[in-house]
mmCIF file with all atom_site columns, N, CA and C in Angstrom:
data_model
loop_
_atom_site.group_PDB
_atom_site.id
_atom_site.type_symbol
_atom_site.label_atom_id
_atom_site.label_alt_id
_atom_site.label_comp_id
_atom_site.label_asym_id
_atom_site.label_entity_id
_atom_site.label_seq_id
_atom_site.pdbx_PDB_ins_code
_atom_site.Cartn_x
_atom_site.Cartn_y
_atom_site.Cartn_z
_atom_site.occupancy
_atom_site.B_iso_or_equiv
_atom_site.pdbx_formal_charge
_atom_site.auth_seq_id
_atom_site.auth_comp_id
_atom_site.auth_asym_id
_atom_site.auth_atom_id
_atom_site.pdbx_PDB_model_num
ATOM 1   N N  . PHE A 1 1  ? -0.559  -8.555  -0.127  1.00 91.00 ? 1  PHE A N  1
ATOM 2   C CA . PHE A 1 1  ? -0.965  -7.901  -1.344  1.00 91.00 ? 1  PHE A CA 1
ATOM 3   C C  . PHE A 1 1  ? -0.096  -6.678  -1.562  1.00 91.00 ? 1  PHE A C  1
ATOM 4   N N  . ALA A 1 2  ? -0.127  -6.154  -2.773  1.00 94.00 ? 2  ALA A N  1
ATOM 5   C CA . ALA A 1 2  ? 0.633   -4.941  -3.092  1.00 94.00 ? 2  ALA A CA 1
ATOM 6   C C  . ALA A 1 2  ? -0.168  -4.117  -4.089  1.00 94.00 ? 2  ALA A C  1
ATOM 7   N N  . VAL A 1 3  ? -0.004  -2.809  -4.014  1.00 95.00 ? 3  VAL A N  1
ATOM 8   C CA . VAL A 1 3  ? -0.613  -1.884  -4.969  1.00 95.00 ? 3  VAL A CA 1
ATOM 9   C C  . VAL A 1 3  ? 0.529   -1.085  -5.588  1.00 95.00 ? 3  VAL A C  1
ATOM 10  N N  . ASN A 1 4  ? 0.585   -1.066  -6.923  1.00 95.00 ? 4  ASN A N  1
ATOM 11  C CA . ASN A 1 4  ? 1.614   -0.313  -7.635  1.00 95.00 ? 4  ASN A CA 1
ATOM 12  C C  . ASN A 1 4  ? 0.971   0.706   -8.566  1.00 95.00 ? 4  ASN A C  1
ATOM 13  N N  . PHE A 1 5  ? 1.457   1.930   -8.508  1.00 94.00 ? 5  PHE A N  1
ATOM 14  C CA . PHE A 1 5  ? 1.066   2.962   -9.467  1.00 94.00 ? 5  PHE A CA 1
ATOM 15  C C  . PHE A 1 5  ? 2.206   3.083   -10.466 1.00 94.00 ? 5  PHE A C  1
ATOM 16  N N  . GLN A 1 6  ? 2.025   2.454   -11.639 1.00 93.00 ? 6  GLN A N  1
ATOM 17  C CA . GLN A 1 6  ? 3.048   2.461   -12.676 1.00 93.00 ? 6  GLN A CA 1
ATOM 18  C C  . GLN A 1 6  ? 2.967   3.746   -13.486 1.00 93.00 ? 6  GLN A C  1
ATOM 19  N N  . THR A 1 7  ? 4.122   4.142   -14.037 1.00 90.00 ? 7  THR A N  1
ATOM 20  C CA . THR A 1 7  ? 4.150   5.358   -14.854 1.00 90.00 ? 7  THR A CA 1
ATOM 21  C C  . THR A 1 7  ? 4.221   5.047   -16.340 1.00 90.00 ? 7  THR A C  1
ATOM 22  N N  . GLY A 1 8  ? 4.169   3.787   -16.712 1.00 82.00 ? 8  GLY A N  1
ATOM 23  C CA . GLY A 1 8  ? 4.193   3.398   -18.119 1.00 82.00 ? 8  GLY A CA 1
ATOM 24  C C  . GLY A 1 8  ? 3.554   2.039   -18.288 1.00 82.00 ? 8  GLY A C  1
ATOM 25  N N  . SER A 1 9  ? 3.772   1.434   -19.457 1.00 83.00 ? 9  SER A N  1
ATOM 26  C CA . SER A 1 9  ? 3.121   0.166   -19.761 1.00 83.00 ? 9  SER A CA 1
ATOM 27  C C  . SER A 1 9  ? 3.852   -1.042  -19.162 1.00 83.00 ? 9  SER A C  1
ATOM 28  N N  . ASN A 1 10 ? 5.086   -0.848  -18.689 1.00 83.00 ? 10 ASN A N  1
ATOM 29  C CA . ASN A 1 10 ? 5.774   -1.958  -18.026 1.00 83.00 ? 10 ASN A CA 1
ATOM 30  C C  . ASN A 1 10 ? 6.048   -1.577  -16.570 1.00 83.00 ? 10 ASN A C  1
ATOM 31  N N  . ASN A 1 11 ? 6.661   -2.486  -15.836 1.00 82.00 ? 11 ASN A N  1
ATOM 32  C CA . ASN A 1 11 ? 6.853   -2.216  -14.406 1.00 82.00 ? 11 ASN A CA 1
ATOM 33  C C  . ASN A 1 11 ? 8.258   -1.708  -14.071 1.00 82.00 ? 11 ASN A C  1
ATOM 34  N N  . ARG A 1 12 ? 8.979   -1.159  -15.046 1.00 90.00 ? 12 ARG A N  1
ATOM 35  C CA . ARG A 1 12 ? 10.312  -0.600  -14.767 1.00 90.00 ? 12 ARG A CA 1
ATOM 36  C C  . ARG A 1 12 ? 10.219  0.668   -13.932 1.00 90.00 ? 12 ARG A C  1
ATOM 37  N N  . ASP A 1 13 ? 9.132   1.418   -14.098 1.00 95.00 ? 13 ASP A N  1
ATOM 38  C CA . ASP A 1 13 ? 8.947   2.660   -13.352 1.00 95.00 ? 13 ASP A CA 1
ATOM 39  C C  . ASP A 1 13 ? 7.650   2.575   -12.548 1.00 95.00 ? 13 ASP A C  1
ATOM 40  N N  . ILE A 1 14 ? 7.779   2.605   -11.245 1.00 95.00 ? 14 ILE A N  1
ATOM 41  C CA . ILE A 1 14 ? 6.635   2.564   -10.337 1.00 95.00 ? 14 ILE A CA 1
ATOM 42  C C  . ILE A 1 14 ? 6.707   3.815   -9.476  1.00 95.00 ? 14 ILE A C  1
ATOM 43  N N  . ALA A 1 15 ? 5.731   4.697   -9.656  1.00 95.00 ? 15 ALA A N  1
ATOM 44  C CA . ALA A 1 15 ? 5.731   5.959   -8.912  1.00 95.00 ? 15 ALA A CA 1
ATOM 45  C C  . ALA A 1 15 ? 5.473   5.729   -7.426  1.00 95.00 ? 15 ALA A C  1
ATOM 46  N N  . PHE A 1 16 ? 4.672   4.702   -7.105  1.00 95.00 ? 16 PHE A N  1
ATOM 47  C CA . PHE A 1 16 ? 4.367   4.416   -5.697  1.00 95.00 ? 16 PHE A CA 1
ATOM 48  C C  . PHE A 1 16 ? 4.062   2.936   -5.538  1.00 95.00 ? 16 PHE A C  1
ATOM 49  N N  . HIS A 1 17 ? 4.751   2.293   -4.620  1.00 97.00 ? 17 HIS A N  1
ATOM 50  C CA . HIS A 1 17 ? 4.566   0.878   -4.288  1.00 97.00 ? 17 HIS A CA 1
ATOM 51  C C  . HIS A 1 17 ? 4.106   0.809   -2.835  1.00 97.00 ? 17 HIS A C  1
ATOM 52  N N  . PHE A 1 18 ? 2.959   0.170   -2.599  1.00 96.00 ? 18 PHE A N  1
ATOM 53  C CA . PHE A 1 18 ? 2.370   0.042   -1.261  1.00 96.00 ? 18 PHE A CA 1
ATOM 54  C C  . PHE A 1 18 ? 2.210   -1.442  -0.977  1.00 96.00 ? 18 PHE A C  1
ATOM 55  N N  . ASN A 1 19 ? 2.887   -1.954  0.058   1.00 95.00 ? 19 ASN A N  1
ATOM 56  C CA . ASN A 1 19 ? 2.923   -3.394  0.285   1.00 95.00 ? 19 ASN A CA 1
ATOM 57  C C  . ASN A 1 19 ? 2.840   -3.742  1.775   1.00 95.00 ? 19 ASN A C  1
ATOM 58  N N  . PRO A 1 20 ? 1.629   -4.013  2.293   1.00 93.00 ? 20 PRO A N  1
ATOM 59  C CA . PRO A 1 20 ? 1.515   -4.504  3.668   1.00 93.00 ? 20 PRO A CA 1
ATOM 60  C C  . PRO A 1 20 ? 2.088   -5.921  3.760   1.00 93.00 ? 20 PRO A C  1
ATOM 61  N N  . ARG A 1 21 ? 2.903   -6.152  4.785   1.00 92.00 ? 21 ARG A N  1
ATOM 62  C CA . ARG A 1 21 ? 3.516   -7.465  4.993   1.00 92.00 ? 21 ARG A CA 1
ATOM 63  C C  . ARG A 1 21 ? 3.169   -7.937  6.401   1.00 92.00 ? 21 ARG A C  1
ATOM 64  N N  . PHE A 1 22 ? 2.606   -9.143  6.462   1.00 88.00 ? 22 PHE A N  1
ATOM 65  C CA . PHE A 1 22 ? 2.114   -9.661  7.738   1.00 88.00 ? 22 PHE A CA 1
ATOM 66  C C  . PHE A 1 22 ? 3.172   -10.448 8.509   1.00 88.00 ? 22 PHE A C  1
ATOM 67  N N  . ASP A 1 23 ? 4.341   -10.670 7.917   1.00 84.00 ? 23 ASP A N  1
ATOM 68  C CA . ASP A 1 23 ? 5.390   -11.387 8.638   1.00 84.00 ? 23 ASP A CA 1
ATOM 69  C C  . ASP A 1 23 ? 6.113   -10.450 9.611   1.00 84.00 ? 23 ASP A C  1
ATOM 70  N N  . GLU A 1 24 ? 6.883   -11.009 10.496  1.00 81.00 ? 24 GLU A N  1
ATOM 71  C CA . GLU A 1 24 ? 7.681   -10.249 11.468  1.00 81.00 ? 24 GLU A CA 1
ATOM 72  C C  . GLU A 1 24 ? 6.846   -9.247  12.272  1.00 81.00 ? 24 GLU A C  1
ATOM 73  N N  . GLY A 1 25 ? 5.628   -9.621  12.635  1.00 83.00 ? 25 GLY A N  1
ATOM 74  C CA . GLY A 1 25 ? 4.780   -8.747  13.439  1.00 83.00 ? 25 GLY A CA 1
ATOM 75  C C  . GLY A 1 25 ? 3.946   -7.767  12.640  1.00 83.00 ? 25 GLY A C  1
ATOM 76  N N  . GLY A 1 26 ? 4.185   -7.660  11.355  1.00 90.00 ? 26 GLY A N  1
ATOM 77  C CA . GLY A 1 26 ? 3.400   -6.801  10.475  1.00 90.00 ? 26 GLY A CA 1
ATOM 78  C C  . GLY A 1 26 ? 3.981   -5.411  10.317  1.00 90.00 ? 26 GLY A C  1
ATOM 79  N N  . TYR A 1 27 ? 4.090   -4.974  9.071   1.00 93.00 ? 27 TYR A N  1
ATOM 80  C CA . TYR A 1 27 ? 4.554   -3.629  8.744   1.00 93.00 ? 27 TYR A CA 1
ATOM 81  C C  . TYR A 1 27 ? 4.158   -3.319  7.306   1.00 93.00 ? 27 TYR A C  1
ATOM 82  N N  . ILE A 1 28 ? 4.301   -2.080  6.903   1.00 94.00 ? 28 ILE A N  1
ATOM 83  C CA . ILE A 1 28 ? 3.961   -1.658  5.543   1.00 94.00 ? 28 ILE A CA 1
ATOM 84  C C  . ILE A 1 28 ? 5.210   -1.093  4.888   1.00 94.00 ? 28 ILE A C  1
ATOM 85  N N  . VAL A 1 29 ? 5.468   -1.526  3.652   1.00 95.00 ? 29 VAL A N  1
ATOM 86  C CA . VAL A 1 29 ? 6.590   -1.012  2.871   1.00 95.00 ? 29 VAL A CA 1
ATOM 87  C C  . VAL A 1 29 ? 6.043   -0.085  1.792   1.00 95.00 ? 29 VAL A C  1
ATOM 88  N N  . CYS A 1 30 ? 6.633   1.101   1.688   1.00 96.00 ? 30 CYS A N  1
ATOM 89  C CA . CYS A 1 30 ? 6.346   2.038   0.602   1.00 96.00 ? 30 CYS A CA 1
ATOM 90  C C  . CYS A 1 30 ? 7.660   2.291   -0.128  1.00 96.00 ? 30 CYS A C  1
ATOM 91  N N  . ASN A 1 31 ? 7.573   2.433   -1.460  1.00 96.00 ? 31 ASN A N  1
ATOM 92  C CA . ASN A 1 31 ? 8.792   2.545   -2.237  1.00 96.00 ? 31 ASN A CA 1
ATOM 93  C C  . ASN A 1 31 ? 8.485   3.111   -3.620  1.00 96.00 ? 31 ASN A C  1
ATOM 94  N N  . THR A 1 32 ? 9.542   3.402   -4.372  1.00 95.00 ? 32 THR A N  1
ATOM 95  C CA . THR A 1 32 ? 9.446   3.785   -5.776  1.00 95.00 ? 32 THR A CA 1
ATOM 96  C C  . THR A 1 32 ? 10.452  2.953   -6.565  1.00 95.00 ? 32 THR A C  1
ATOM 97  N N  . ARG A 1 33 ? 10.249  2.911   -7.878  1.00 96.00 ? 33 ARG A N  1
ATOM 98  C CA . ARG A 1 33 ? 11.175  2.182   -8.752  1.00 96.00 ? 33 ARG A CA 1
ATOM 99  C C  . ARG A 1 33 ? 11.394  3.012   -10.003 1.00 96.00 ? 33 ARG A C  1
ATOM 100 N N  . GLN A 1 34 ? 12.651  3.300   -10.322 1.00 94.00 ? 34 GLN A N  1
ATOM 101 C CA . GLN A 1 34 ? 12.987  4.090   -11.508 1.00 94.00 ? 34 GLN A CA 1
ATOM 102 C C  . GLN A 1 34 ? 13.988  3.322   -12.357 1.00 94.00 ? 34 GLN A C  1
ATOM 103 N N  . ASP A 1 35 ? 13.664  3.184   -13.643 1.00 94.00 ? 35 ASP A N  1
ATOM 104 C CA . ASP A 1 35 ? 14.519  2.435   -14.578 1.00 94.00 ? 35 ASP A CA 1
ATOM 105 C C  . ASP A 1 35 ? 14.858  1.045   -14.050 1.00 94.00 ? 35 ASP A C  1
ATOM 106 N N  . GLY A 1 36 ? 13.898  0.402   -13.390 1.00 94.00 ? 36 GLY A N  1
ATOM 107 C CA . GLY A 1 36 ? 14.077  -0.953  -12.898 1.00 94.00 ? 36 GLY A CA 1
ATOM 108 C C  . GLY A 1 36 ? 14.828  -1.064  -11.588 1.00 94.00 ? 36 GLY A C  1
ATOM 109 N N  . ILE A 1 37 ? 15.180  0.072   -10.971 1.00 96.00 ? 37 ILE A N  1
ATOM 110 C CA . ILE A 1 37 ? 15.939  0.054   -9.718  1.00 96.00 ? 37 ILE A CA 1
ATOM 111 C C  . ILE A 1 37 ? 15.070  0.587   -8.586  1.00 96.00 ? 37 ILE A C  1
ATOM 112 N N  . TRP A 1 38 ? 14.936  -0.212  -7.517  1.00 97.00 ? 38 TRP A N  1
ATOM 113 C CA . TRP A 1 38 ? 14.148  0.202   -6.364  1.00 97.00 ? 38 TRP A CA 1
ATOM 114 C C  . TRP A 1 38 ? 14.880  1.281   -5.588  1.00 97.00 ? 38 TRP A C  1
ATOM 115 N N  . GLY A 1 39 ? 14.126  2.252   -5.095  1.00 97.00 ? 39 GLY A N  1
ATOM 116 C CA . GLY A 1 39 ? 14.669  3.270   -4.204  1.00 97.00 ? 39 GLY A CA 1
ATOM 117 C C  . GLY A 1 39 ? 14.712  2.741   -2.786  1.00 97.00 ? 39 GLY A C  1
ATOM 118 N N  . PRO A 1 40 ? 15.123  3.578   -1.837  1.00 97.00 ? 40 PRO A N  1
ATOM 119 C CA . PRO A 1 40 ? 15.152  3.126   -0.441  1.00 97.00 ? 40 PRO A CA 1
ATOM 120 C C  . PRO A 1 40 ? 13.742  2.861   0.088   1.00 97.00 ? 40 PRO A C  1
ATOM 121 N N  . GLU A 1 41 ? 13.598  1.758   0.825   1.00 95.00 ? 41 GLU A N  1
ATOM 122 C CA . GLU A 1 41 ? 12.302  1.417   1.415   1.00 95.00 ? 41 GLU A CA 1
ATOM 123 C C  . GLU A 1 41 ? 11.956  2.363   2.549   1.00 95.00 ? 41 GLU A C  1
ATOM 124 N N  . GLU A 1 42 ? 10.678  2.700   2.602   1.00 95.00 ? 42 GLU A N  1
ATOM 125 C CA . GLU A 1 42 ? 10.146  3.399   3.772   1.00 95.00 ? 42 GLU A CA 1
ATOM 126 C C  . GLU A 1 42 ? 9.236   2.400   4.472   1.00 95.00 ? 42 GLU A C  1
ATOM 127 N N  . ARG A 1 43 ? 9.528   2.104   5.725   1.00 94.00 ? 43 ARG A N  1
ATOM 128 C CA . ARG A 1 43 ? 8.741   1.114   6.468   1.00 94.00 ? 43 ARG A CA 1
ATOM 129 C C  . ARG A 1 43 ? 7.922   1.789   7.549   1.00 94.00 ? 43 ARG A C  1
ATOM 130 N N  . LYS A 1 44 ? 6.639   1.446   7.572   1.00 92.00 ? 44 LYS A N  1
ATOM 131 C CA . LYS A 1 44 ? 5.731   1.849   8.644   1.00 92.00 ? 44 LYS A CA 1
ATOM 132 C C  . LYS A 1 44 ? 5.588   0.627   9.540   1.00 92.00 ? 44 LYS A C  1
ATOM 133 N N  . MET A 1 45 ? 6.036   0.730   10.760  1.00 90.00 ? 45 MET A N  1
ATOM 134 C CA . MET A 1 45 ? 6.132   -0.443  11.623  1.00 90.00 ? 45 MET A CA 1
ATOM 135 C C  . MET A 1 45 ? 4.838   -0.771  12.373  1.00 90.00 ? 45 MET A C  1
ATOM 136 N N  . THR A 1 46 ? 3.743   -0.169  11.990  1.00 85.00 ? 46 THR A N  1
ATOM 137 C CA . THR A 1 46 ? 2.448   -0.542  12.553  1.00 85.00 ? 46 THR A CA 1
ATOM 138 C C  . THR A 1 46 ? 1.610   -1.167  11.450  1.00 85.00 ? 46 THR A C  1
ATOM 139 N N  . MET A 1 47 ? 0.823   -2.159  11.804  1.00 86.00 ? 47 MET A N  1
ATOM 140 C CA . MET A 1 47 ? -0.019  -2.851  10.828  1.00 86.00 ? 47 MET A CA 1
ATOM 141 C C  . MET A 1 47 ? -1.478  -2.517  11.106  1.00 86.00 ? 47 MET A C  1
ATOM 142 N N  . PRO A 1 48 ? -2.106  -1.696  10.247  1.00 86.00 ? 48 PRO A N  1
ATOM 143 C CA . PRO A 1 48 ? -3.502  -1.313  10.481  1.00 86.00 ? 48 PRO A CA 1
ATOM 144 C C  . PRO A 1 48 ? -4.514  -2.337  9.964   1.00 86.00 ? 48 PRO A C  1
ATOM 145 N N  . PHE A 1 49 ? -4.050  -3.449  9.406   1.00 85.00 ? 49 PHE A N  1
ATOM 146 C CA . PHE A 1 49 ? -4.941  -4.462  8.838   1.00 85.00 ? 49 PHE A CA 1
ATOM 147 C C  . PHE A 1 49 ? -4.843  -5.746  9.646   1.00 85.00 ? 49 PHE A C  1
ATOM 148 N N  . GLN A 1 50 ? -5.950  -6.503  9.643   1.00 84.00 ? 50 GLN A N  1
ATOM 149 C CA . GLN A 1 50 ? -5.966  -7.822  10.261  1.00 84.00 ? 50 GLN A CA 1
ATOM 150 C C  . GLN A 1 50 ? -6.366  -8.826  9.202   1.00 84.00 ? 50 GLN A C  1
ATOM 151 N N  . LYS A 1 51 ? -5.665  -9.943  9.161   1.00 83.00 ? 51 LYS A N  1
ATOM 152 C CA . LYS A 1 51 ? -6.017  -10.991 8.203   1.00 83.00 ? 51 LYS A CA 1
ATOM 153 C C  . LYS A 1 51 ? -7.464  -11.401 8.416   1.00 83.00 ? 51 LYS A C  1
ATOM 154 N N  . GLY A 1 52 ? -8.223  -11.472 7.334   1.00 83.00 ? 52 GLY A N  1
ATOM 155 C CA . GLY A 1 52 ? -9.609  -11.905 7.389   1.00 83.00 ? 52 GLY A CA 1
ATOM 156 C C  . GLY A 1 52 ? -10.617 -10.825 7.717   1.00 83.00 ? 52 GLY A C  1
ATOM 157 N N  . SER A 1 53 ? -10.163 -9.615  8.043   1.00 82.00 ? 53 SER A N  1
ATOM 158 C CA . SER A 1 53 ? -11.086 -8.516  8.356   1.00 82.00 ? 53 SER A CA 1
ATOM 159 C C  . SER A 1 53 ? -11.191 -7.574  7.162   1.00 82.00 ? 53 SER A C  1
ATOM 160 N N  . PRO A 1 54 ? -12.411 -7.221  6.763   1.00 83.00 ? 54 PRO A N  1
ATOM 161 C CA . PRO A 1 54 ? -12.567 -6.335  5.605   1.00 83.00 ? 54 PRO A CA 1
ATOM 162 C C  . PRO A 1 54 ? -12.124 -4.907  5.912   1.00 83.00 ? 54 PRO A C  1
ATOM 163 N N  . PHE A 1 55 ? -11.686 -4.221  4.870   1.00 85.00 ? 55 PHE A N  1
ATOM 164 C CA . PHE A 1 55 ? -11.272 -2.820  4.981   1.00 85.00 ? 55 PHE A CA 1
ATOM 165 C C  . PHE A 1 55 ? -11.353 -2.185  3.598   1.00 85.00 ? 55 PHE A C  1
ATOM 166 N N  . GLU A 1 56 ? -11.323 -0.873  3.560   1.00 87.00 ? 56 GLU A N  1
ATOM 167 C CA . GLU A 1 56 ? -11.253 -0.119  2.307   1.00 87.00 ? 56 GLU A CA 1
ATOM 168 C C  . GLU A 1 56 ? -9.991  0.723   2.338   1.00 87.00 ? 56 GLU A C  1
ATOM 169 N N  . LEU A 1 57 ? -9.340  0.840   1.181   1.00 90.00 ? 57 LEU A N  1
ATOM 170 C CA . LEU A 1 57 ? -8.178  1.710   1.035   1.00 90.00 ? 57 LEU A CA 1
ATOM 171 C C  . LEU A 1 57 ? -8.531  2.856   0.111   1.00 90.00 ? 57 LEU A C  1
ATOM 172 N N  . CYS A 1 58 ? -8.028  4.030   0.421   1.00 92.00 ? 58 CYS A N  1
ATOM 173 C CA . CYS A 1 58 ? -8.214  5.196   -0.440  1.00 92.00 ? 58 CYS A CA 1
ATOM 174 C C  . CYS A 1 58 ? -6.830  5.781   -0.725  1.00 92.00 ? 58 CYS A C  1
ATOM 175 N N  . PHE A 1 59 ? -6.503  5.940   -2.004  1.00 93.00 ? 59 PHE A N  1
ATOM 176 C CA . PHE A 1 59 ? -5.231  6.528   -2.412  1.00 93.00 ? 59 PHE A CA 1
ATOM 177 C C  . PHE A 1 59 ? -5.508  7.902   -3.000  1.00 93.00 ? 59 PHE A C  1
ATOM 178 N N  . LEU A 1 60 ? -4.872  8.922   -2.452  1.00 92.00 ? 60 LEU A N  1
ATOM 179 C CA . LEU A 1 60 ? -4.961  10.277  -2.975  1.00 92.00 ? 60 LEU A CA 1
ATOM 180 C C  . LEU A 1 60 ? -3.655  10.550  -3.712  1.00 92.00 ? 60 LEU A C  1
ATOM 181 N N  . VAL A 1 61 ? -3.752  10.727  -5.028  1.00 92.00 ? 61 VAL A N  1
ATOM 182 C CA . VAL A 1 61 ? -2.577  10.957  -5.862  1.00 92.00 ? 61 VAL A CA 1
ATOM 183 C C  . VAL A 1 61 ? -2.451  12.451  -6.103  1.00 92.00 ? 61 VAL A C  1
ATOM 184 N N  . GLN A 1 62 ? -1.343  13.027  -5.625  1.00 91.00 ? 62 GLN A N  1
ATOM 185 C CA . GLN A 1 62 ? -1.089  14.450  -5.798  1.00 91.00 ? 62 GLN A CA 1
ATOM 186 C C  . GLN A 1 62 ? 0.175   14.622  -6.634  1.00 91.00 ? 62 GLN A C  1
ATOM 187 N N  . SER A 1 63 ? 0.429   15.836  -7.082  1.00 88.00 ? 63 SER A N  1
ATOM 188 C CA . SER A 1 63 ? 1.599   16.059  -7.933  1.00 88.00 ? 63 SER A CA 1
ATOM 189 C C  . SER A 1 63 ? 2.912   15.813  -7.191  1.00 88.00 ? 63 SER A C  1
ATOM 190 N N  . SER A 1 64 ? 2.922   15.979  -5.878  1.00 89.00 ? 64 SER A N  1
ATOM 191 C CA . SER A 1 64 ? 4.174   15.842  -5.129  1.00 89.00 ? 64 SER A CA 1
ATOM 192 C C  . SER A 1 64 ? 4.254   14.582  -4.267  1.00 89.00 ? 64 SER A C  1
ATOM 193 N N  . ASP A 1 65 ? 3.114   13.926  -4.001  1.00 90.00 ? 65 ASP A N  1
ATOM 194 C CA . ASP A 1 65 ? 3.151   12.745  -3.141  1.00 90.00 ? 65 ASP A CA 1
ATOM 195 C C  . ASP A 1 65 ? 1.868   11.935  -3.254  1.00 90.00 ? 65 ASP A C  1
ATOM 196 N N  . PHE A 1 66 ? 1.849   10.821  -2.530  1.00 92.00 ? 66 PHE A N  1
ATOM 197 C CA . PHE A 1 66 ? 0.685   9.944   -2.441  1.00 92.00 ? 66 PHE A CA 1
ATOM 198 C C  . PHE A 1 66 ? 0.266   9.889   -0.981  1.00 92.00 ? 66 PHE A C  1
ATOM 199 N N  . LYS A 1 67 ? -1.037  9.870   -0.741  1.00 92.00 ? 67 LYS A N  1
ATOM 200 C CA . LYS A 1 67 ? -1.553  9.723   0.614   1.00 92.00 ? 67 LYS A CA 1
ATOM 201 C C  . LYS A 1 67 ? -2.459  8.490   0.627   1.00 92.00 ? 67 LYS A C  1
ATOM 202 N N  . VAL A 1 68 ? -2.327  7.701   1.689   1.00 92.00 ? 68 VAL A N  1
ATOM 203 C CA . VAL A 1 68 ? -3.107  6.468   1.821   1.00 92.00 ? 68 VAL A CA 1
ATOM 204 C C  . VAL A 1 68 ? -3.910  6.547   3.107   1.00 92.00 ? 68 VAL A C  1
ATOM 205 N N  . SER A 1 69 ? -5.196  6.223   3.011   1.00 90.00 ? 69 SER A N  1
ATOM 206 C CA . SER A 1 69 ? -6.017  6.121   4.213   1.00 90.00 ? 69 SER A CA 1
ATOM 207 C C  . SER A 1 69 ? -6.807  4.819   4.135   1.00 90.00 ? 69 SER A C  1
ATOM 208 N N  . ARG A 1 70 ? -7.194  4.331   5.277   1.00 83.00 ? 70 ARG A N  1
ATOM 209 C CA . ARG A 1 70 ? -7.969  3.096   5.316   1.00 83.00 ? 70 ARG A CA 1
ATOM 210 C C  . ARG A 1 70 ? -9.198  3.298   6.184   1.00 83.00 ? 70 ARG A C  1
ATOM 211 N N  . THR A 1 71 ? -10.225 2.549   5.849   1.00 78.00 ? 71 THR A N  1
ATOM 212 C CA . THR A 1 71 ? -11.464 2.552   6.606   1.00 78.00 ? 71 THR A CA 1
ATOM 213 C C  . THR A 1 71 ? -11.800 1.110   6.936   1.00 78.00 ? 71 THR A C  1
ATOM 214 N N  . LEU A 1 72 ? -12.064 0.844   8.182   1.00 66.00 ? 72 LEU A N  1
ATOM 215 C CA . LEU A 1 72 ? -12.528 -0.490  8.554   1.00 66.00 ? 72 LEU A CA 1
ATOM 216 C C  . LEU A 1 72 ? -13.975 -0.634  8.127   1.00 66.00 ? 72 LEU A C  1
ATOM 217 N N  . VAL A 1 73 ? -14.320 -1.778  7.645   1.00 67.00 ? 73 VAL A N  1
ATOM 218 C CA . VAL A 1 73 ? -15.682 -2.044  7.189   1.00 67.00 ? 73 VAL A CA 1
ATOM 219 C C  . VAL A 1 73 ? -16.391 -2.837  8.276   1.00 67.00 ? 73 VAL A C  1
ATOM 220 N N  . ALA A 1 74 ? -17.528 -2.330  8.714   1.00 67.00 ? 74 ALA A N  1
ATOM 221 C CA . ALA A 1 74 ? -18.299 -3.017  9.752   1.00 67.00 ? 74 ALA A CA 1
ATOM 222 C C  . ALA A 1 74 ? -18.870 -4.316  9.194   1.00 67.00 ? 74 ALA A C  1
ATOM 223 N N  . PRO A 1 75 ? -18.894 -5.362  9.999   1.00 68.00 ? 75 PRO A N  1
ATOM 224 C CA . PRO A 1 75 ? -19.498 -6.610  9.531   1.00 68.00 ? 75 PRO A CA 1
ATOM 225 C C  . PRO A 1 75 ? -20.994 -6.411  9.307   1.00 68.00 ? 75 PRO A C  1
ATOM 226 N N  . PRO A 1 76 ? -21.578 -7.192  8.401   1.00 72.00 ? 76 PRO A N  1
ATOM 227 C CA . PRO A 1 76 ? -23.014 -7.046  8.149   1.00 72.00 ? 76 PRO A CA 1
ATOM 228 C C  . PRO A 1 76 ? -23.832 -7.373  9.394   1.00 72.00 ? 76 PRO A C  1
ATOM 229 N N  . LEU A 1 77 ? -24.922 -6.678  9.541   1.00 73.00 ? 77 LEU A N  1
ATOM 230 C CA . LEU A 1 77 ? -25.829 -6.933  10.664  1.00 73.00 ? 77 LEU A CA 1
ATOM 231 C C  . LEU A 1 77 ? -26.639 -8.190  10.386  1.00 73.00 ? 77 LEU A C  1
ATOM 232 N N  . PRO A 1 78 ? -26.911 -8.997  11.409  1.00 77.00 ? 78 PRO A N  1
ATOM 233 C CA . PRO A 1 78 ? -27.726 -10.195 11.190  1.00 77.00 ? 78 PRO A CA 1
ATOM 234 C C  . PRO A 1 78 ? -29.149 -9.805  10.806  1.00 77.00 ? 78 PRO A C  1
ATOM 235 N N  . VAL A 1 79 ? -29.741 -10.628 9.970   1.00 73.00 ? 79 VAL A N  1
ATOM 236 C CA . VAL A 1 79 ? -31.104 -10.362 9.499   1.00 73.00 ? 79 VAL A CA 1
ATOM 237 C C  . VAL A 1 79 ? -32.095 -11.089 10.365  1.00 73.00 ? 79 VAL A C  1
#
């Protein structure tokens, strides 16, 4: 999956691109796009997500940067 914070009505300008990738052992790509051109990728080489496990993401948008945090969601208790 990917999350994009666009700065207009089309996808030529993306202020923040967040893309967890499960291939090659798992990593996260963060990037920007200006006038249709991608900037240099920033890769986080740890994967905090597991396929099939629920989680919550929180994005804090500030004037100078973006901050991302995640919370693992506990499975429901049996009734």
